[in-house]
Short mmCIF file of C-alpha atoms in Angstrom, two decimals:
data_model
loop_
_atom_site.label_atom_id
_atom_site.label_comp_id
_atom_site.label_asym_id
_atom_site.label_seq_id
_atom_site.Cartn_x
_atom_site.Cartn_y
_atom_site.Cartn_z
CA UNK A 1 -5.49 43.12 -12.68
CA UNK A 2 -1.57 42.00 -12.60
CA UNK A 3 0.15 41.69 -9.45
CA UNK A 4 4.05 41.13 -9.64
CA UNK A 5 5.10 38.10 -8.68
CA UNK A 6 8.49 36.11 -7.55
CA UNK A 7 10.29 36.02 -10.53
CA UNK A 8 10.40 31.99 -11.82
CA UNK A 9 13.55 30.31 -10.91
CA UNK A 10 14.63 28.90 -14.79
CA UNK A 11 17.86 27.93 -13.39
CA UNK A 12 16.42 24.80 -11.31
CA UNK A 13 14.37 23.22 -14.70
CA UNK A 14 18.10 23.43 -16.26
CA UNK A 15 19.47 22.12 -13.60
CA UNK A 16 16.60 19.25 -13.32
CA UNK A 17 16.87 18.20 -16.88
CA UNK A 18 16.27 14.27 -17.88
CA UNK A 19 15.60 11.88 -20.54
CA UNK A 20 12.22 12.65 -21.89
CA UNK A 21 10.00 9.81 -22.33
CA UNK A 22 7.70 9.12 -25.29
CA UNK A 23 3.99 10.58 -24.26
CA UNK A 24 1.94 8.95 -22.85
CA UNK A 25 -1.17 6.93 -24.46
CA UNK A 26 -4.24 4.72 -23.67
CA UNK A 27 -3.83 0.90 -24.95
CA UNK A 28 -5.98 -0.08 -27.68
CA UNK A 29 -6.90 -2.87 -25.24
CA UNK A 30 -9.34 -2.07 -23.09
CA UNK A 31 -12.67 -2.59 -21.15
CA UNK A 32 -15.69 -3.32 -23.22
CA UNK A 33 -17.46 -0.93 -22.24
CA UNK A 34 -14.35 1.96 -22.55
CA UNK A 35 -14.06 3.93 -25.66
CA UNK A 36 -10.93 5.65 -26.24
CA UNK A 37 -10.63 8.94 -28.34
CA UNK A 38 -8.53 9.05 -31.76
CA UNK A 39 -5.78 10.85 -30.12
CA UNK A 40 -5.79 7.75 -27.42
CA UNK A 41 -5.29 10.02 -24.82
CA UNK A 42 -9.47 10.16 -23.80
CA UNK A 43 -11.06 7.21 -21.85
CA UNK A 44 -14.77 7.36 -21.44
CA UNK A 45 -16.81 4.69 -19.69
CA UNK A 46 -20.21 4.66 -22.37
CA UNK A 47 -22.84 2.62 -19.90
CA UNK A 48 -22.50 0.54 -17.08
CA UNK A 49 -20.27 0.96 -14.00
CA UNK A 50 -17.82 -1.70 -14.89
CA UNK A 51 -15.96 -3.18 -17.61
CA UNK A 52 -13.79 0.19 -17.80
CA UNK A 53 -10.05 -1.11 -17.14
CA UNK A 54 -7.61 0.59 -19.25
CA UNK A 55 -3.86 0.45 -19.66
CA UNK A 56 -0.99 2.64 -21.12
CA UNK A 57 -0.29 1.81 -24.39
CA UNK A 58 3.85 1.03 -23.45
CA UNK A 59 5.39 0.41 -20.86
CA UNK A 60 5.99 2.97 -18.12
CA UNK A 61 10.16 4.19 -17.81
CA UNK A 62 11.32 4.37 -14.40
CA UNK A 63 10.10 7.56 -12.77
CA UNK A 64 7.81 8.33 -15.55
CA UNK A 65 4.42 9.32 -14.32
CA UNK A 66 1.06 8.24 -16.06
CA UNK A 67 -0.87 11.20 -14.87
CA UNK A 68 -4.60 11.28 -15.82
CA UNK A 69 -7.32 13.84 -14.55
CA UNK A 70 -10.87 13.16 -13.98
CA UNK A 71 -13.11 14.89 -17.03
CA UNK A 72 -16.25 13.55 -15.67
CA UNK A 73 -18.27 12.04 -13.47
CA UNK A 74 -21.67 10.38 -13.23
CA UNK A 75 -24.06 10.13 -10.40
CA UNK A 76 -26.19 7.01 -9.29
CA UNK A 77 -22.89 4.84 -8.69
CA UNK A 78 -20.59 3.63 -5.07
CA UNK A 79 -16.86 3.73 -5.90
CA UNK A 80 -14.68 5.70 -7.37
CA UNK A 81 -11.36 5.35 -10.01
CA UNK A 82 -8.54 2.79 -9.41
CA UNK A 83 -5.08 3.03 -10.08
CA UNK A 84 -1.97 0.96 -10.46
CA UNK A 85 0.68 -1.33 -11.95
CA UNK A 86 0.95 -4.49 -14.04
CA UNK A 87 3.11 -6.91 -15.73
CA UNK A 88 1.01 -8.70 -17.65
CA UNK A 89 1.14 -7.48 -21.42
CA UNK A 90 -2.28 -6.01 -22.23
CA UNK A 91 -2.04 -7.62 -25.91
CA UNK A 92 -1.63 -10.67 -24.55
CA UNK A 93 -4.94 -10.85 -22.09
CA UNK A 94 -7.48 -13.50 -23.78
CA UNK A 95 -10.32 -10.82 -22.19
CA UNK A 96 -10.25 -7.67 -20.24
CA UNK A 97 -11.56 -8.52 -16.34
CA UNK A 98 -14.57 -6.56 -15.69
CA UNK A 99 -13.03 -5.31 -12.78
CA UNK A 100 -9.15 -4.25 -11.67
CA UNK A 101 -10.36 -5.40 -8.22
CA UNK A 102 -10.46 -7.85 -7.90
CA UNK A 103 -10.60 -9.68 -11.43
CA UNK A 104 -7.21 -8.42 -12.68
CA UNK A 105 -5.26 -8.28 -9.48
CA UNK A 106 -6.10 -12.17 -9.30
CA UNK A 107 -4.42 -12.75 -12.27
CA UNK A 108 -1.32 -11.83 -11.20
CA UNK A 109 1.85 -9.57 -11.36
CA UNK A 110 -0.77 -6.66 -11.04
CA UNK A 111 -1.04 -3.80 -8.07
CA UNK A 112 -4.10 -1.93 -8.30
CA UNK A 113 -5.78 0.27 -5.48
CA UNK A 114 -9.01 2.50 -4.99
CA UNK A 115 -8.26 5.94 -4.62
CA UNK A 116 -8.88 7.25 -1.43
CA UNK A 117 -7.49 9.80 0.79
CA UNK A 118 -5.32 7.91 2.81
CA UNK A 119 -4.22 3.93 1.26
CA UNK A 120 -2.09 1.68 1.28
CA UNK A 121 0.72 3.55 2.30
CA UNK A 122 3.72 0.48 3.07
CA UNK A 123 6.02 0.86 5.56
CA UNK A 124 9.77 0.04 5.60
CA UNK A 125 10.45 -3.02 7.37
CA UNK A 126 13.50 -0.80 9.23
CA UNK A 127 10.90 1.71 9.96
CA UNK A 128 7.32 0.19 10.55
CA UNK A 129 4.99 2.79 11.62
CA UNK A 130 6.93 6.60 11.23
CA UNK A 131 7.38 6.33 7.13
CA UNK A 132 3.67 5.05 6.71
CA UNK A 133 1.90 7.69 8.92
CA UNK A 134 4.95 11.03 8.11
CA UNK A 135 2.67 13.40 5.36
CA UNK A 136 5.12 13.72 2.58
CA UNK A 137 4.58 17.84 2.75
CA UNK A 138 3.58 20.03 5.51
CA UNK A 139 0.49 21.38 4.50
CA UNK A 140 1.14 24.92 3.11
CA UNK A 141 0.61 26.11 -0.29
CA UNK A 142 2.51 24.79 -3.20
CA UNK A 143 5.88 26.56 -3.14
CA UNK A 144 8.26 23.85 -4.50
CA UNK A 145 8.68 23.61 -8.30
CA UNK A 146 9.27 20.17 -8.03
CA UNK A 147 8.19 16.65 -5.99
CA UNK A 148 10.81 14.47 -4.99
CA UNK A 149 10.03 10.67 -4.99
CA UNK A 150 12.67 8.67 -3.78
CA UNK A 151 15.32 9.29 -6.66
CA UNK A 152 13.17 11.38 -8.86
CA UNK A 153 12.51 15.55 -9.34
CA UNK A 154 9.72 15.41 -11.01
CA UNK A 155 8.33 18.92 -12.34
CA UNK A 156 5.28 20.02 -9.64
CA UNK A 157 3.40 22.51 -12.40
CA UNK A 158 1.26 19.75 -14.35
CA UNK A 159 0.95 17.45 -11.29
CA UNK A 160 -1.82 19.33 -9.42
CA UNK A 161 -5.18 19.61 -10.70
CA UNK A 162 -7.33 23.10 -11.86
CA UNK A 163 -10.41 24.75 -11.93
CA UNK A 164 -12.43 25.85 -15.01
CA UNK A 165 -11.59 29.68 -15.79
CA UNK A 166 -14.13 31.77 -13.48
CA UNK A 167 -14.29 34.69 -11.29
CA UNK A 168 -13.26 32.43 -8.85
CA UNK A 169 -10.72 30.34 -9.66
CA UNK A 170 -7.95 31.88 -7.86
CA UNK A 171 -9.23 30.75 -4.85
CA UNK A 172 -10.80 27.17 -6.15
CA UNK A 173 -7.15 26.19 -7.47
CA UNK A 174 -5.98 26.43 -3.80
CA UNK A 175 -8.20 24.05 -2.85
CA UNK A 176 -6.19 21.52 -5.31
CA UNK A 177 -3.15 23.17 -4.92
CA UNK A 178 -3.85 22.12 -1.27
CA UNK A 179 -4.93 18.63 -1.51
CA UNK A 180 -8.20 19.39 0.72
CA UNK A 181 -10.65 18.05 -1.88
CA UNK A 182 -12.03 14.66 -2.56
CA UNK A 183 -9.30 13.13 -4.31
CA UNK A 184 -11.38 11.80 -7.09
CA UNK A 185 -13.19 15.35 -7.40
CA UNK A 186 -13.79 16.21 -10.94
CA UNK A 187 -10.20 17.76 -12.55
CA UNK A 188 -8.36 16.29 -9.87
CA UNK A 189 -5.19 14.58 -11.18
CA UNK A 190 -3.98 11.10 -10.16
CA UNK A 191 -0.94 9.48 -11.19
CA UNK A 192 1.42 6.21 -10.66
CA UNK A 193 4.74 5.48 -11.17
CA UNK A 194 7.64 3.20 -10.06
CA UNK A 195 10.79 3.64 -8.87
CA UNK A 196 13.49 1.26 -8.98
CA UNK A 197 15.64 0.09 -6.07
CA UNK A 198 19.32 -1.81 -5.28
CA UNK A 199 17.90 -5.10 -4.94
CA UNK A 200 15.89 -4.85 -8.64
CA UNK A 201 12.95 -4.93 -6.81
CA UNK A 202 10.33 -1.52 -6.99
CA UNK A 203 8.24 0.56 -5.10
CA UNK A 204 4.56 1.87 -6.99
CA UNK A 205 3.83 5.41 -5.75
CA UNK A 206 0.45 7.17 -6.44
CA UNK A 207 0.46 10.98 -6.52
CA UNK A 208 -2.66 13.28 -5.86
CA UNK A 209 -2.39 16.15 -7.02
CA UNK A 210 1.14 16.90 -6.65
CA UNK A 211 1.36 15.15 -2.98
CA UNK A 212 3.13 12.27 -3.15
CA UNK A 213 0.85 9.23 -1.16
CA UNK A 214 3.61 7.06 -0.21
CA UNK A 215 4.77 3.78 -1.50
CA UNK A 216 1.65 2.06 -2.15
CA UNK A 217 3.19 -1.22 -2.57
CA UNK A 218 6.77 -2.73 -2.83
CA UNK A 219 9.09 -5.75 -4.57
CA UNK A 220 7.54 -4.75 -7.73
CA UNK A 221 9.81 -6.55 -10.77
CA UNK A 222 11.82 -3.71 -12.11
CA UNK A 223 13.23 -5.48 -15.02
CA UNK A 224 9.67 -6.82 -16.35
CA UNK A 225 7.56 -4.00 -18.38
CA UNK A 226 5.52 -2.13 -16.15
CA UNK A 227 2.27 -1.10 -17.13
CA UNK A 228 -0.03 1.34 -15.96
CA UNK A 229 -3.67 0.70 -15.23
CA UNK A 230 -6.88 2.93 -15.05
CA UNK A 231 -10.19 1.40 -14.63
CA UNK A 232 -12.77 4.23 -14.99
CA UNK A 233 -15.43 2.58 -12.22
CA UNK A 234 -18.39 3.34 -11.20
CA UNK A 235 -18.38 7.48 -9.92
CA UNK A 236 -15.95 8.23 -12.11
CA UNK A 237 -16.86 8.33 -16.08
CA UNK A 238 -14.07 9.76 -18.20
CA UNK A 239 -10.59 10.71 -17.56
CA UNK A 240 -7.96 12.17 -20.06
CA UNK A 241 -4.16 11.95 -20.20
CA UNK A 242 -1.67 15.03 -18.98
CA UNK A 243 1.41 15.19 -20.27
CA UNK A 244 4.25 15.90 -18.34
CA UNK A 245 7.71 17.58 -19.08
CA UNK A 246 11.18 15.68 -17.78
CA UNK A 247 14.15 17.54 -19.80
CA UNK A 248 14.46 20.60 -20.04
CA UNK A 249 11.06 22.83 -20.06
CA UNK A 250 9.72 24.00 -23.36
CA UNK A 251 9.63 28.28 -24.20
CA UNK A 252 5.90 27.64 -24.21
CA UNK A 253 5.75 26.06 -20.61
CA UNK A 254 8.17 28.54 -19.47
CA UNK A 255 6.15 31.71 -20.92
CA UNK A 256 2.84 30.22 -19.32
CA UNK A 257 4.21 30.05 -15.85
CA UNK A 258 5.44 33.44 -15.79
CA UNK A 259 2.58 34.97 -17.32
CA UNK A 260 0.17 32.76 -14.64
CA UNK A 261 2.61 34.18 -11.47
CA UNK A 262 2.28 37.91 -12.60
CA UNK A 263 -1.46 37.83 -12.72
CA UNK A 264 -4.61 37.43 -9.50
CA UNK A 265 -6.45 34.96 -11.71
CA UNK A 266 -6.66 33.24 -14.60
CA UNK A 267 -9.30 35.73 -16.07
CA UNK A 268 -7.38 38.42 -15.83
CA UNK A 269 -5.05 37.05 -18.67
CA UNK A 270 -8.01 37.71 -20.81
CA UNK A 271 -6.66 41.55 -20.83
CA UNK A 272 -3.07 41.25 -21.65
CA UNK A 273 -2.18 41.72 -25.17
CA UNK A 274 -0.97 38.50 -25.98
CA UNK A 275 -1.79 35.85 -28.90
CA UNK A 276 -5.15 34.44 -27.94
CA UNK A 277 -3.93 30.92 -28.49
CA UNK A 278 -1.00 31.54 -25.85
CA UNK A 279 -3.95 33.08 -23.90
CA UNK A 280 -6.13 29.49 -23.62
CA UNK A 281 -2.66 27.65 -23.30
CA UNK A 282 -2.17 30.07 -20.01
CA UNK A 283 -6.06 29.81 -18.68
CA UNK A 284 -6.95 26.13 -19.31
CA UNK A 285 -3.29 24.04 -19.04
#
């Protein structure tokens, strides 16, 4: 059943529009016991708990977010997915650490945290405590098209994870939309990314679905290749890459949010009379 909708503001993703950086892709160097799809964009963990660590293939640009969402997990195991930074060249490693933490932050050059809730947040030395403890959005539905880290706008929309297509979806996709769930619930989405500062020095943010956690460490080398790092561990079994938009927004994206703002739920696209591959693109994106 459709229900109109605030029309979708098009003038602010013109207005927003950026470089776009290459896509984003796992590293053909990996954990031993991580297999990576064809389309390198798929990291499963095939036994074990450990020897998942995985990196992007390149380096990360400033601002640019390596976003990945949590496919599956498996049950039996303590811990959850880790996230973070490094400088050290992947290709260059003579063996993947069995662990991010703390095998490969001991190497060094490397900033790598477990996900929880609340972590690591690093205050400013000019403001110790209010920075670290502020939330970075009052807690109220998704409204803003676009989350603003430091000197970034970086589009909201693919940031936040989804629910499978069901009779109640609507009302599950609040509960991500919300950041209320376990952050490493299955389909959450968890990303990292830097952002340069004066002194050449960076901060290394980690986003949960679409809230911004704070700078999760600082003095980062912005001039040295950045690289992200995933290590599937223990809980958390397979994740896959989402790719996000930085210029200006593709007719495709733009169709898909207006069709998904003019309708209750996702299965109620299955009536309109529209192509059924724009259909999926609209239900499961």
């Amino acid at each position: 059943m459709a229900a109109v909708s605030d029309p979708v503001d098009l003038g602010a993703a013109w207005r927003s529009a950026r470089p776009e950086p290459p896509p984003t892709r796992f590293h053909q160097v990996h954990g031993a016991n991580i297999r990576v799809d064809p389309s390198g964009t798929r990291a499963t963990r095939v036994e074990s708990f450990a020897h998942g660590v995985c990196f992007s293939r390149e380096p990360l640009a400033p601002g640019q977010v390596f976003l990945v969402e949590i496919e599956e997990k498996e049950l039996g195991w303590c811990g959850h997915l880790r996230l973070g930074l490094t400088a050290l060249d992947p290709a260059t490693l003579a063996a993947v650490p069995e662990f991010s933490l703390p095998d490969l932050v001991s190497l060094g050059h490397t900033w790598v945290f477990a996900i929880t809730r609340h972590h690591n947040r690093v205050p400013r030395e000019d403001r110790p405590e209010a920075e670290a403890l502020a939330p970075s959005r009052p807690p109220a539905l998704l409204v803003e098209p676009y989350l603003c880290i430091e000197q970034f706008r970086i589009p909201r929309d693919r940031l936040v994870g989804r629910s499978r297509p069901g009779l109640y979806s609507h009302l599950l996709d609040q509960l991500y939309e919300l950041n209320v769930l376990p952050p490493t619930a299955r389909r959450s989405r968890l990303g990292v990314l830097f952002c340069p500062r004066p002194d050449g020095t960076a901060d290394m943010h980690i986003v949960i679905n679409g809230e911004d956690m704070g700078p999760s460490a600082r003095g980062l080398p912005a001039a040295q290749p950045l690289y992200a790092v995933v290590d599937v561990f223990a809980s958390t079994k397979s994740v896959r890459l989402v790719q996000l938009e930085y210029g200006l927004p593709s007719l495709q994206t733009l169709c898909r949010l207006v069709i998904q703002r003019s309708v209750v739920h996702r299965l109620a696209i299955d009536g309109l009379h529209l192509p059924k591959g724009l259909k999926d693109f609209c239900k499961y994106e």
